[in-house]
Amino acid sequence: MNLKKVLSPAVMFAELAGDDKESVIRDMVTRLARARGVESQLPEMIRVVLEREEKDSTGLEHGIAVPHGKTDAVASLVAGIGRVSEGVDFASRDGKPTRILVMTVSPAATSGPHLQFLSEVVRLLKDEAQRQALLDAPTAEAMYNAMVR
Amino acid sequence: MSHAMTVLVLQLAVLTLLATLMGHIFQKRLHLPRVLGELSAGMLAGPFLLGRLVLPGLHQPLFPFADAGVLPVSVELYGIAVVASIILLFLAGLETDLPTFMRFAGVGGTVGIVGVTVSFLFGAGSAVLFLPSVQTIMDPRALFLGTLSTATSVGITARILSERKKMSSPEGVTILAAAVLDDVIGIVLLAVVVALARVQNGGVDWSRVGLVAAKAFGFWIAATVIGILVAPLLVRGLKRMQSLEVIAGVAFALALLLAGLAETVGLAMIIGAYVMGLSLSPTDVADQIRERLHGLYAFLVPVFFAVMGLMVDFAALRGALVFGLIFSVVAIAGKVIGCGLPALALGFNLRGALRIGAGMLPRGEVTLIVAGIGLSSGVIGPDLFGVAVMTLLVSSIVAPPVLIASFNGGSGYRRAEKSAAGPAARQVQLTLPSLNAADFLRGRIVEAFRSEGFYVSRVDMNSRIYRIRQDDVHITLDQRGTVISLNTDGKNEQLVRLILLEELVELRDLIAGLQKMDESGPGGGGRLGDDLVGGLFD
């Protein structure tokens, strides 16, 4: 899938605020909702992402987590990538702190490529050099370029 | 008019009934290909056996001899058979796996081309040698007999390979690639032969032959290239209507259109239908179109084979019985030698070469269509049509046991066996604790792919194998007992893993939710379904 269709520098967040999983997720959903102009739906968006996290942590390996949720409060896929430089505990499979969050909030009723977006980002970040490039990018713009180049 | 329609409907009723029942008996009881039962149904009901009897209410035979024409069936009934042949070849085109074909085009292509050439020469040559009225290989009858020796019906072979898990063996992929090429060359050959038969009056005008061949090949190449380039754009446009029924309907209409177009430029209709199917085969909706046309296929194709059976004139065949036997043996020898020798030269041992030769033996729909076109255009008579049907019967009965026996024993390949799967193929497997859990999770995975915008289709109703497609993404899901496997290329492995992960999480949540239902009865100690049981005795 073409990441340019989903990502833009506006949904790349160089430093998320928060010192635990929930506060980092809340911060990222808030920034995403603001960037996409869906702030009125913020409580519902936070609820579905945290509800999914409750079922099982979305922390994967190599410092990557993919928090996501589905709700008809959004009309189309809302997605972005955020960083936590200090790392936060996501109960990841390899026990490492999470430093990269790949997030989606997608409509529940209509079909759409939300897992395809997540898997494409994960596929790219499988490469250590690519992960490092994303972590080293100084600005949101540079993060975007690192992902879509 | 109304009487003709009454007769047509009654004919269809009898043919559908007999072909369905006899097809089933041949397949399930006699363990022979279904098509042989359908053909036999036509022979039994036809104007040369039971069909000649006068029916009391109808005051005429149900399948009377045609008055003056060469076809012993009515124009109306033949028309339905023609539509059925278009559906058959359209679906054959849709099923062609272009990437696999391209990957094994080398060995398979050589086997296919040499096989076609040898079979054609053997077929046409036997006509010159054994039919006194045929003097030269350019005689339309020799050309027709040559052409109908070339086609391979890979359906029977594919089923046996699949049952013995040899589809991905070097022999398996070589047979499949060669058979695809066989169809293509056979169909182009048919175009040339049909056109030749139409233009020929006595002597052979080689410039015209060249022109006809160039036209046939040109139409084939141009239609295929344009089709493959335009089909994805067309499908993308049609997808906006968000109805797979519309896509399937438009695709079928285009197959009919291209079939008609091929006929108007002097080629056979099935070429157009096949090209349309081939053009749509790489698109992600190919399986969906096939699924939606399958009902039409299931009803009309047995009628097609039965109509071909109807045309077998036993009296005419009696005269050509000896030639028929010779021709059948020659046709078998042509394939075994023509396909076996190049296989032997390209790294297979004697066992492998025999497997490939045997796999290429079965004849089917293309043979019958070629023979039907020959008969309807008057180029071949009922005797040679009977010979074609006889060859089909003999080769289709001989092939399965020979092929099954040939696959006993070791490898048929001299070089180190290469896997048929691409270099980057990946398999993700999950073993569930019970069959019920595996069935349930499979249903969820299928729905998950659908909600991601993928097209999912079940390969056949008797298996739990699914094809999952979207644009150029191909994934197969295969459930064997409690094990669910998903196969794809390395690029899509992450997607497959994430979908499985997500569905496992949902499944666990579901089970936890059900357990809560268990505990939420009166006093917290109720059992699941207490209310339902109580209601039974209210």
XYZ file of C-alpha atoms in Angstrom:
687
model
C 0.000 0.000 0.000
C 1.112 3.530 -0.686
C 1.908 5.175 2.657
C 1.755 8.640 1.084
C -2.004 8.238 0.810
C -2.337 7.881 4.580
C 0.633 9.716 6.102
C 1.632 13.364 6.044
C 4.064 15.402 8.179
C 1.007 16.587 10.176
C 0.445 13.075 11.585
C 4.086 12.409 12.501
C 4.792 13.247 16.141
C 8.444 13.619 17.121
C 7.880 13.515 20.893
C 4.744 12.242 22.575
C 4.006 13.292 26.138
C 3.299 10.880 28.975
C 5.086 8.493 31.285
C 2.950 5.402 30.920
C 1.125 3.503 28.166
C -2.285 5.090 28.743
C -1.097 8.693 28.941
C 1.055 8.286 25.808
C -1.903 6.795 23.910
C -4.189 9.614 25.088
C -1.666 12.200 23.941
C -1.241 10.590 20.523
C -4.988 10.198 19.872
C -5.507 13.837 20.890
C -2.810 15.055 18.489
C -4.137 12.830 15.706
C -7.723 14.038 16.180
C -6.499 17.635 16.106
C -4.414 17.075 12.978
C -7.356 15.466 11.170
C -10.017 17.881 12.437
C -12.055 15.278 14.335
C -11.554 16.624 17.869
C -15.292 16.322 18.608
C -14.890 12.535 18.409
C -11.885 12.436 20.752
C -13.494 10.646 23.762
C -14.861 7.835 21.566
C -11.543 7.483 19.714
C -9.622 7.203 22.991
C -12.174 4.703 24.315
C -11.841 2.250 21.394
C -8.044 2.359 21.344
C -7.806 1.751 25.099
C -10.492 -0.942 24.881
C -8.421 -2.816 22.306
C -5.337 -2.370 24.479
C -7.284 -3.858 27.399
C -7.879 -7.107 25.462
C -4.172 -7.573 24.788
C -1.239 -5.230 24.541
C -0.346 -4.168 21.001
C 3.338 -3.943 21.928
C 5.288 -5.989 19.369
C 9.082 -6.206 19.314
C 12.061 -3.883 18.646
C 10.360 -0.992 20.459
C 7.321 -0.884 18.190
C 3.655 -0.862 19.267
C 0.559 -0.651 17.076
C -2.313 0.704 19.222
C -5.511 0.802 17.171
C -9.280 0.776 17.342
C -12.432 0.757 15.239
C -15.328 3.138 15.587
C -17.880 4.743 13.317
C -17.090 8.064 14.977
C -14.515 8.460 12.191
C -15.540 8.444 8.539
C -12.193 7.306 7.162
C -8.861 5.913 8.312
C -7.073 8.173 10.809
C -3.458 7.119 11.210
C -0.082 8.396 12.296
C 3.315 7.600 13.769
C 4.656 8.945 17.070
C 7.881 8.636 19.079
C 8.663 8.439 22.793
C 12.380 9.035 23.153
C 12.571 7.698 26.726
C 10.538 4.641 25.871
C 7.401 3.437 27.644
C 6.346 -0.013 28.905
C 3.867 -1.599 26.477
C 4.302 -5.156 27.823
C 6.068 -5.897 24.551
C 6.816 -9.452 23.488
C 10.584 -8.939 23.802
C 10.273 -6.889 26.994
C 11.881 -3.809 25.433
C 10.376 -0.351 26.041
C 8.292 1.036 23.187
C 9.747 4.036 21.347
C 7.692 3.988 18.144
C 3.866 4.031 18.102
C 2.009 3.312 14.878
C -1.662 4.167 15.432
C -4.886 3.725 13.467
C -8.494 4.571 14.221
C -10.750 3.309 11.461
C -14.481 3.104 10.728
C -16.110 -0.078 12.052
C -18.903 -0.413 9.506
C -17.064 0.086 6.213
C -14.227 -2.078 4.951
C -10.847 -0.421 4.661
C -7.157 -1.073 4.738
C -6.342 -0.357 8.392
C -4.346 -3.546 9.057
C -2.692 -3.145 5.663
C -1.413 0.243 6.765
C -0.093 -1.161 10.047
C 1.528 -4.148 8.339
C 3.177 -1.984 5.710
C 4.736 0.231 8.386
C 5.807 -2.838 10.412
C 7.302 -4.381 7.253
C 9.403 -1.275 6.673
C 10.447 -1.028 10.315
C 11.589 -4.655 10.322
C 14.773 -3.238 8.838
C 17.015 -1.945 11.625
C 18.471 0.866 9.513
C 14.947 2.056 8.681
C 13.991 2.001 12.390
C 17.084 3.982 13.257
C 16.388 6.508 10.480
C 12.897 7.071 11.909
C 14.266 7.417 15.448
C 17.066 9.772 14.347
C 14.862 12.079 12.240
C 15.011 15.516 13.907
C 11.582 16.804 12.817
C 8.130 15.543 11.858
C 8.934 16.412 8.252
C 12.128 14.325 8.419
C 10.193 11.426 10.005
C 7.722 11.578 7.138
C 10.525 11.549 4.570
C 12.168 8.604 6.321
C 8.954 6.593 5.970
C 7.872 7.417 2.432
C 11.121 7.847 0.576
C -42.414 -21.066 -33.484
C -44.102 -22.135 -30.262
C -43.808 -25.786 -31.300
C -40.077 -25.357 -31.957
C -39.700 -23.795 -28.504
C -41.689 -26.632 -26.909
C -39.352 -29.145 -28.555
C -36.277 -27.146 -27.447
C -37.423 -26.984 -23.835
C -38.227 -30.703 -23.800
C -34.841 -31.475 -25.375
C -33.088 -29.376 -22.729
C -35.065 -31.120 -19.993
C -34.040 -34.578 -21.206
C -30.392 -33.621 -21.835
C -30.002 -31.836 -18.490
C -31.550 -34.751 -16.626
C -29.557 -37.471 -18.379
C -26.251 -35.567 -18.434
C -26.534 -34.707 -14.742
C -27.368 -38.265 -13.681
C -24.894 -40.010 -15.985
C -22.144 -37.515 -15.160
C -22.687 -38.296 -11.485
C -22.730 -42.081 -12.037
C -19.554 -41.999 -14.148
C -17.722 -39.862 -11.608
C -18.858 -41.425 -8.333
C -19.568 -45.051 -9.257
C -17.279 -45.787 -12.207
C -14.494 -43.377 -11.127
C -14.294 -42.013 -14.664
C -14.299 -38.346 -15.708
C -17.739 -36.743 -15.449
C -17.509 -35.464 -19.027
C -17.579 -39.053 -20.341
C -20.940 -39.593 -18.635
C -22.307 -36.384 -20.131
C -21.112 -37.341 -23.614
C -22.646 -40.810 -23.239
C -25.935 -39.217 -22.144
C -26.016 -37.330 -25.442
C -25.168 -40.442 -27.457
C -27.952 -42.375 -25.713
C -30.592 -39.654 -26.171
C -29.494 -38.633 -29.651
C -31.144 -39.078 -33.068
C -29.003 -42.151 -33.696
C -30.326 -44.124 -30.668
C -33.349 -43.346 -28.416
C -33.978 -39.877 -29.828
C -35.392 -41.304 -33.051
C -38.390 -42.830 -31.266
C -41.687 -41.006 -31.830
C -43.027 -39.644 -28.552
C -46.766 -40.149 -28.044
C -47.739 -36.608 -26.958
C -45.324 -34.871 -29.296
C -46.219 -36.877 -32.442
C -42.572 -36.723 -33.536
C -39.154 -37.907 -32.322
C -37.600 -35.680 -29.631
C -34.299 -35.521 -31.529
C -35.216 -35.786 -35.203
C -32.601 -35.831 -37.936
C -32.017 -32.331 -39.235
C -33.559 -31.875 -42.674
C -30.854 -30.811 -45.052
C -28.060 -29.410 -42.922
C -25.041 -31.373 -41.825
C -25.815 -30.964 -38.125
C -28.064 -33.635 -36.646
C -29.287 -31.177 -33.987
C -31.580 -28.146 -34.285
C -30.114 -24.663 -34.734
C -31.703 -23.595 -31.422
C -30.061 -26.400 -29.470
C -26.716 -25.913 -31.213
C -26.935 -22.206 -30.336
C -27.186 -23.096 -26.660
C -24.151 -25.386 -27.042
C -22.216 -22.505 -28.645
C -23.027 -20.196 -25.706
C -21.927 -23.008 -23.368
C -18.607 -23.338 -25.234
C -18.070 -19.578 -24.855
C -18.660 -19.843 -21.085
C -16.336 -22.851 -20.906
C -13.441 -21.116 -22.651
C -14.072 -17.790 -20.885
C -13.769 -19.553 -17.524
C -10.711 -21.529 -18.751
C -9.068 -18.206 -19.604
C -10.019 -16.764 -16.210
C -8.435 -19.757 -14.463
C -5.114 -19.447 -16.279
C -2.417 -18.474 -13.830
C -0.343 -16.056 -15.895
C 2.555 -15.615 -13.405
C 2.997 -19.400 -12.886
C 2.811 -19.888 -16.605
C 5.489 -17.266 -17.156
C 7.718 -18.719 -14.397
C 7.750 -22.197 -15.909
C 7.445 -21.044 -19.474
C 10.929 -22.368 -20.337
C 10.694 -26.147 -19.826
C 6.896 -26.200 -20.056
C 6.973 -24.103 -23.203
C 9.411 -26.414 -24.942
C 7.414 -29.484 -23.922
C 4.193 -27.779 -25.064
C 5.509 -26.579 -28.433
C 7.207 -29.862 -29.356
C 4.157 -31.782 -28.094
C 1.782 -29.699 -30.217
C 3.978 -29.977 -33.311
C 4.442 -33.751 -33.058
C 0.753 -34.324 -32.248
C -0.340 -32.138 -35.146
C 1.963 -33.911 -37.597
C 0.948 -37.359 -36.281
C -2.770 -36.474 -36.492
C -2.648 -34.855 -39.906
C -0.183 -37.481 -41.169
C -2.415 -40.380 -40.117
C -5.258 -38.809 -42.111
C -3.046 -38.727 -45.215
C -1.805 -42.287 -44.623
C -5.055 -43.999 -43.724
C -7.847 -42.007 -45.396
C -7.819 -42.710 -49.134
C -9.596 -39.459 -50.040
C -7.049 -37.300 -48.225
C -4.007 -36.695 -50.414
C -2.082 -33.945 -48.713
C -1.454 -32.618 -45.228
C -3.004 -29.311 -46.376
C -6.368 -31.002 -46.946
C -8.827 -29.318 -44.522
C -9.740 -32.735 -43.068
C -6.082 -33.496 -42.334
C -5.677 -30.035 -40.805
C -8.737 -30.542 -38.592
C -7.576 -33.963 -37.422
C -4.143 -32.490 -36.730
C -5.613 -29.583 -34.758
C -7.854 -31.724 -32.619
C -4.879 -33.928 -31.732
C -3.079 -30.965 -30.142
C -5.436 -29.835 -27.383
C -4.931 -31.137 -23.849
C -7.686 -31.096 -21.248
C -5.654 -30.453 -18.153
C -8.672 -30.683 -15.817
C -8.420 -34.455 -15.365
C -4.637 -34.322 -14.912
C -4.849 -31.383 -12.511
C -7.289 -33.298 -10.322
C -5.025 -36.359 -10.153
C -1.914 -34.221 -9.487
C -3.748 -32.392 -6.739
C -4.998 -35.627 -5.123
C -1.470 -37.095 -5.132
C 0.031 -33.757 -3.991
C 2.211 -33.554 -7.098
C 0.908 -30.200 -8.364
C 4.148 -28.431 -7.396
C 6.517 -31.219 -8.474
C 8.751 -30.515 -11.497
C 6.495 -32.830 -13.546
C 3.342 -31.102 -12.256
C 4.351 -27.536 -13.084
C 5.786 -28.606 -16.446
C 2.492 -30.287 -17.386
C 0.448 -27.263 -16.313
C 2.619 -24.735 -18.160
C 2.727 -26.938 -21.258
C -1.051 -27.435 -21.183
C -1.686 -23.683 -21.038
C 0.547 -23.220 -24.053
C -1.201 -26.132 -25.757
C -4.532 -24.358 -25.410
C -3.124 -21.129 -26.778
C -1.403 -22.758 -29.751
C -4.384 -25.067 -30.330
C -6.755 -22.104 -30.421
C -4.537 -20.092 -32.784
C -4.152 -23.218 -34.911
C -7.930 -23.550 -34.953
C -8.231 -19.967 -36.184
C -5.832 -20.682 -39.029
C -7.503 -23.969 -39.931
C -11.054 -22.551 -39.831
C -10.004 -19.638 -42.001
C -8.075 -21.945 -44.337
C -11.073 -24.228 -44.698
C -13.212 -21.234 -45.612
C -10.865 -19.751 -48.213
C -9.594 -22.950 -49.720
C -10.866 -24.030 -53.102
C -8.686 -26.799 -54.385
C -5.105 -25.537 -54.491
C -3.277 -23.900 -51.639
C -2.506 -20.224 -51.972
C 0.432 -19.844 -49.582
C 0.259 -16.079 -49.487
C -3.318 -16.407 -48.261
C -2.288 -19.041 -45.726
C 0.353 -16.625 -44.430
C -2.197 -13.837 -44.310
C -4.680 -15.955 -42.390
C -2.011 -17.135 -39.930
C -0.787 -13.556 -39.451
C -4.358 -12.364 -38.945
C -5.101 -15.086 -36.384
C -1.856 -14.538 -34.510
C -2.236 -10.765 -34.818
C -5.782 -10.840 -33.417
C -4.657 -13.124 -30.606
C -1.653 -10.988 -29.649
C -3.414 -7.632 -30.092
C -6.549 -8.701 -28.218
C -4.485 -10.260 -25.409
C -2.121 -7.305 -25.007
C -4.933 -4.737 -25.173
C -7.050 -6.921 -22.897
C -4.359 -7.309 -20.236
C -3.611 -3.572 -20.319
C -7.232 -2.398 -20.330
C -8.847 -5.001 -18.037
C -7.396 -3.589 -14.756
C -8.584 -0.063 -15.667
C -11.996 -1.392 -16.603
C -12.258 -3.383 -13.373
C -11.166 -0.364 -11.339
C -13.885 1.717 -12.989
C -16.537 -0.959 -12.445
C -15.560 -1.377 -8.780
C -16.929 2.124 -8.146
C -20.408 0.676 -8.638
C -19.678 -1.555 -5.610
C -21.453 -4.564 -7.065
C -19.678 -7.763 -7.986
C -22.814 -8.818 -9.874
C -22.364 -5.827 -12.198
C -18.659 -6.659 -12.695
C -19.460 -10.312 -13.501
C -22.316 -9.313 -15.828
C -20.202 -6.794 -17.735
C -17.300 -9.285 -17.952
C -19.567 -11.971 -19.401
C -21.073 -9.493 -21.857
C -17.553 -8.563 -22.974
C -16.678 -12.256 -23.418
C -19.719 -12.646 -25.693
C -18.800 -9.422 -27.496
C -15.213 -10.475 -28.125
C -16.415 -13.936 -29.191
C -18.726 -12.339 -31.740
C -15.973 -9.979 -32.844
C -13.586 -12.899 -33.394
C -16.242 -14.635 -35.505
C -16.886 -11.530 -37.621
C -13.197 -11.217 -38.489
C -13.198 -14.858 -39.562
C -11.856 -16.525 -36.408
C -13.504 -18.959 -34.011
C -15.735 -17.568 -31.243
C -13.897 -19.435 -28.497
C -10.729 -17.448 -29.259
C -12.483 -14.240 -28.265
C -13.955 -15.829 -25.148
C -10.591 -17.275 -24.080
C -8.762 -13.981 -24.648
C -11.345 -12.106 -22.558
C -10.920 -14.623 -19.716
C -7.130 -14.463 -19.948
C -7.202 -10.646 -19.850
C -9.268 -10.637 -16.671
C -7.324 -13.486 -15.024
C -4.651 -11.306 -13.343
C -7.253 -8.939 -11.810
C -8.317 -9.399 -8.201
C -11.963 -9.999 -9.161
C -11.218 -12.992 -11.458
C -12.312 -15.520 -8.820
C -15.428 -13.516 -8.033
C -16.446 -13.459 -11.714
C -15.811 -17.197 -11.920
C -17.866 -17.839 -8.787
C -20.794 -15.841 -10.127
C -20.764 -17.549 -13.527
C -20.322 -20.978 -12.011
C -24.074 -21.604 -11.784
C -24.455 -20.901 -15.492
C -21.443 -23.133 -16.183
C -22.785 -25.993 -14.043
C -26.065 -26.104 -15.986
C -24.969 -25.299 -19.523
C -21.647 -27.138 -19.844
C -23.150 -30.645 -19.313
C -25.665 -29.696 -22.022
C -22.737 -28.777 -24.292
C -21.097 -32.189 -23.825
C -24.459 -33.930 -24.239
C -25.110 -32.034 -27.503
C -21.674 -33.149 -28.719
C -22.709 -36.711 -27.809
C -25.952 -36.249 -29.759
C -23.949 -35.647 -32.907
C -22.208 -39.019 -32.788
C -23.588 -40.972 -35.739
C -23.015 -44.620 -34.912
C -23.726 -45.774 -38.467
C -21.093 -43.378 -39.863
C -18.662 -44.284 -37.094
C -18.937 -47.993 -37.906
C -17.279 -47.299 -41.263
C -14.518 -45.316 -39.582
C -14.070 -47.616 -36.591
C -10.704 -48.994 -37.702
C -9.428 -45.528 -38.557
C -10.786 -44.309 -35.226
C -8.768 -46.895 -33.329
C -5.620 -46.128 -35.333
C -6.147 -42.405 -34.834
C -6.659 -42.843 -31.065
C -3.406 -44.816 -30.768
C -1.567 -42.273 -32.933
C -2.956 -39.408 -30.839
C -1.739 -41.087 -27.633
C 1.666 -41.847 -29.177
C 1.934 -38.254 -30.457
C 1.539 -36.827 -26.967
C 3.729 -39.373 -25.158
C 6.560 -39.001 -27.708
C 6.038 -35.293 -28.432
C 6.009 -34.285 -24.759
C 8.154 -37.088 -23.310
C 11.201 -36.577 -25.565
C 11.736 -32.862 -24.867
C 11.186 -33.582 -21.139
C 13.890 -36.257 -21.351
C 16.217 -33.743 -22.980
C 15.469 -31.054 -20.366
C 16.523 -32.863 -17.204
C 13.815 -35.454 -16.568
C 14.538 -39.186 -16.451
C 12.482 -41.835 -18.256
C 9.982 -42.042 -15.389
C 9.504 -38.271 -15.371
C 9.146 -38.150 -19.155
C 6.431 -40.835 -19.005
C 4.598 -38.898 -16.277
C 4.636 -35.765 -18.403
C 3.539 -37.658 -21.516
C 0.696 -39.339 -19.608
C -0.332 -36.054 -17.997
C -0.761 -34.471 -21.406
C -2.990 -37.297 -22.720
C -6.555 -36.346 -21.753
C -8.559 -34.592 -24.439
C -11.595 -32.529 -23.671
C -13.632 -29.507 -24.546
C -11.245 -27.965 -27.087
C -11.114 -31.237 -29.048
C -14.911 -31.323 -29.164
C -15.259 -27.659 -30.066
C -12.759 -28.069 -32.913
C -14.619 -31.165 -34.127
C -17.997 -29.409 -33.758
C -16.761 -26.447 -35.806
C -15.423 -28.863 -38.437
C -18.762 -30.664 -38.597
C -20.920 -27.520 -38.683
C -18.806 -25.946 -41.411
C -19.014 -29.135 -43.423
C -15.250 -29.679 -43.540
C -15.427 -33.028 -41.766
C -18.290 -35.484 -42.013
C -20.069 -37.381 -39.248
C -17.523 -40.226 -39.592
C -14.539 -38.060 -38.638
C -16.596 -36.331 -35.938
C -17.201 -39.785 -34.487
C -13.460 -40.439 -34.662
C -12.821 -37.259 -32.649
C -15.274 -38.335 -29.954
C -13.758 -41.808 -29.924
C -10.263 -40.358 -29.440
C -11.532 -38.256 -26.558
C -13.136 -41.290 -24.936
C -10.095 -43.544 -25.385
C -7.489 -40.999 -24.233
C -9.565 -39.866 -21.257
C -10.111 -43.458 -20.108
C -6.468 -44.502 -20.662
C -4.850 -41.416 -19.094
C -5.933 -41.550 -15.406
C -4.751 -45.112 -14.577
C -1.486 -44.618 -16.538
C -0.826 -41.301 -14.820
C -1.584 -42.685 -11.351
C 0.659 -45.725 -11.945
C 3.468 -43.563 -13.370
C 3.676 -41.536 -10.161
C 4.680 -44.601 -8.139
C 8.412 -44.708 -7.496
C 11.033 -42.042 -6.991
C 11.771 -38.670 -8.469
C 11.342 -38.158 -12.193
C 13.824 -35.314 -12.290
C 17.549 -35.875 -12.786
C 18.651 -32.532 -11.422
C 18.179 -31.471 -7.831
C 14.482 -30.917 -7.299
C 13.589 -27.288 -7.169
C 10.618 -26.075 -5.226
C 7.790 -24.762 -7.352
C 7.064 -22.025 -4.904
C 8.697 -18.667 -5.488
C 11.893 -17.828 -3.639
C 10.169 -15.460 -1.251
C 7.173 -17.675 -0.439
C 6.196 -17.624 3.225
C 3.870 -19.797 5.248
C 2.279 -18.778 8.517
C 0.738 -21.667 10.445
C -1.513 -21.866 13.462
C -2.600 -25.052 15.245
C -5.886 -24.786 17.130
C -6.926 -27.074 20.021
C -10.020 -28.449 18.226
C -11.649 -28.670 14.803
C -14.508 -26.441 15.994
C -12.071 -23.754 17.110
C -10.200 -23.998 13.783
C -13.468 -23.746 11.798
C -14.569 -20.762 13.857
C -11.248 -18.939 13.525
C -11.113 -19.644 9.776
C -14.509 -17.954 9.365
C -13.245 -14.967 11.341
C -10.026 -14.715 9.293
C -12.014 -14.792 6.036
C -14.253 -11.983 7.346
C -11.205 -10.012 8.545
C -9.691 -10.092 5.050
C -13.044 -9.060 3.549
C -13.285 -6.105 5.912
C -9.785 -5.078 4.796
C -11.201 -4.844 1.262
C -9.891 -8.214 -0.037
C -11.834 -10.518 -2.350
C -12.082 -13.975 -0.809
C -13.310 -17.056 -2.642
C -13.457 -20.712 -1.705
C -11.592 -22.875 -4.218
C -14.288 -25.563 -4.115
C -17.087 -26.565 -1.831
C -15.413 -29.800 -0.749
C -12.236 -28.248 0.600
C -11.347 -25.544 3.085
C -8.987 -23.749 0.729
C -9.542 -20.060 0.013
C -7.963 -17.649 -2.418
C -7.591 -14.133 -1.063
C -6.790 -11.376 -3.538
C -6.490 -7.646 -3.796
C -4.732 -6.000 -6.725
C -1.389 -7.855 -6.941
C -1.601 -9.427 -3.466
C -2.241 -13.193 -3.508
C -2.776 -15.139 -0.301
C -4.081 -18.692 0.097
C -5.720 -19.960 3.243
C -5.733 -23.717 3.758
C -7.337 -25.426 6.731
C -6.411 -29.078 7.254
C -8.064 -30.369 10.394
C -6.992 -28.159 13.275
C -4.126 -26.515 11.352
C -4.704 -23.238 9.518
C -1.969 -22.224 7.045
C -1.702 -18.986 5.155
C 0.689 -18.797 2.209
C 1.892 -15.617 0.604
C 5.037 -13.859 -0.517
C 7.414 -12.231 1.969
C 5.954 -8.790 1.294
C 2.605 -9.651 2.826
C 3.766 -11.771 5.729
C 3.312 -8.912 8.221
C -0.291 -8.408 7.150
C -1.061 -12.110 7.553
C 0.546 -12.211 10.991
C -1.249 -9.061 12.179
C -4.641 -10.361 10.996
C -4.095 -13.711 12.750
C -2.909 -11.945 15.895
C -5.940 -9.676 15.881
C -8.379 -12.552 15.425
C -6.747 -14.578 18.218
C -7.145 -11.604 20.549
C -10.814 -11.302 19.541
C -11.361 -15.037 20.020
C -9.904 -14.916 23.521
C -12.053 -11.891 24.338
C -15.110 -13.756 23.058
C -14.385 -16.749 25.270
C -13.844 -14.491 28.275
C -17.176 -12.790 27.495
C -18.987 -16.145 27.353
C -17.465 -17.144 30.681
C -18.840 -13.935 32.178
C -22.287 -14.878 30.848
C -21.823 -18.150 32.729
C -21.249 -16.359 36.002
C -23.942 -13.719 35.651
C -26.896 -15.970 36.510
C -28.952 -15.500 39.697
C -26.599 -15.307 42.620
C -23.647 -15.324 40.258
C -23.587 -19.116 40.089
C -25.883 -19.756 37.105
C -24.984 -21.920 34.129
C -24.816 -20.732 30.547
C -28.209 -21.116 28.890
C -30.255 -21.561 32.109
C -32.939 -19.220 30.754
C -33.124 -21.109 27.478
C -33.515 -24.474 29.201
C -36.100 -23.043 31.622
C -38.106 -21.736 28.663
C -38.348 -25.256 27.231
C -40.701 -26.299 30.049
C -42.708 -23.101 30.540
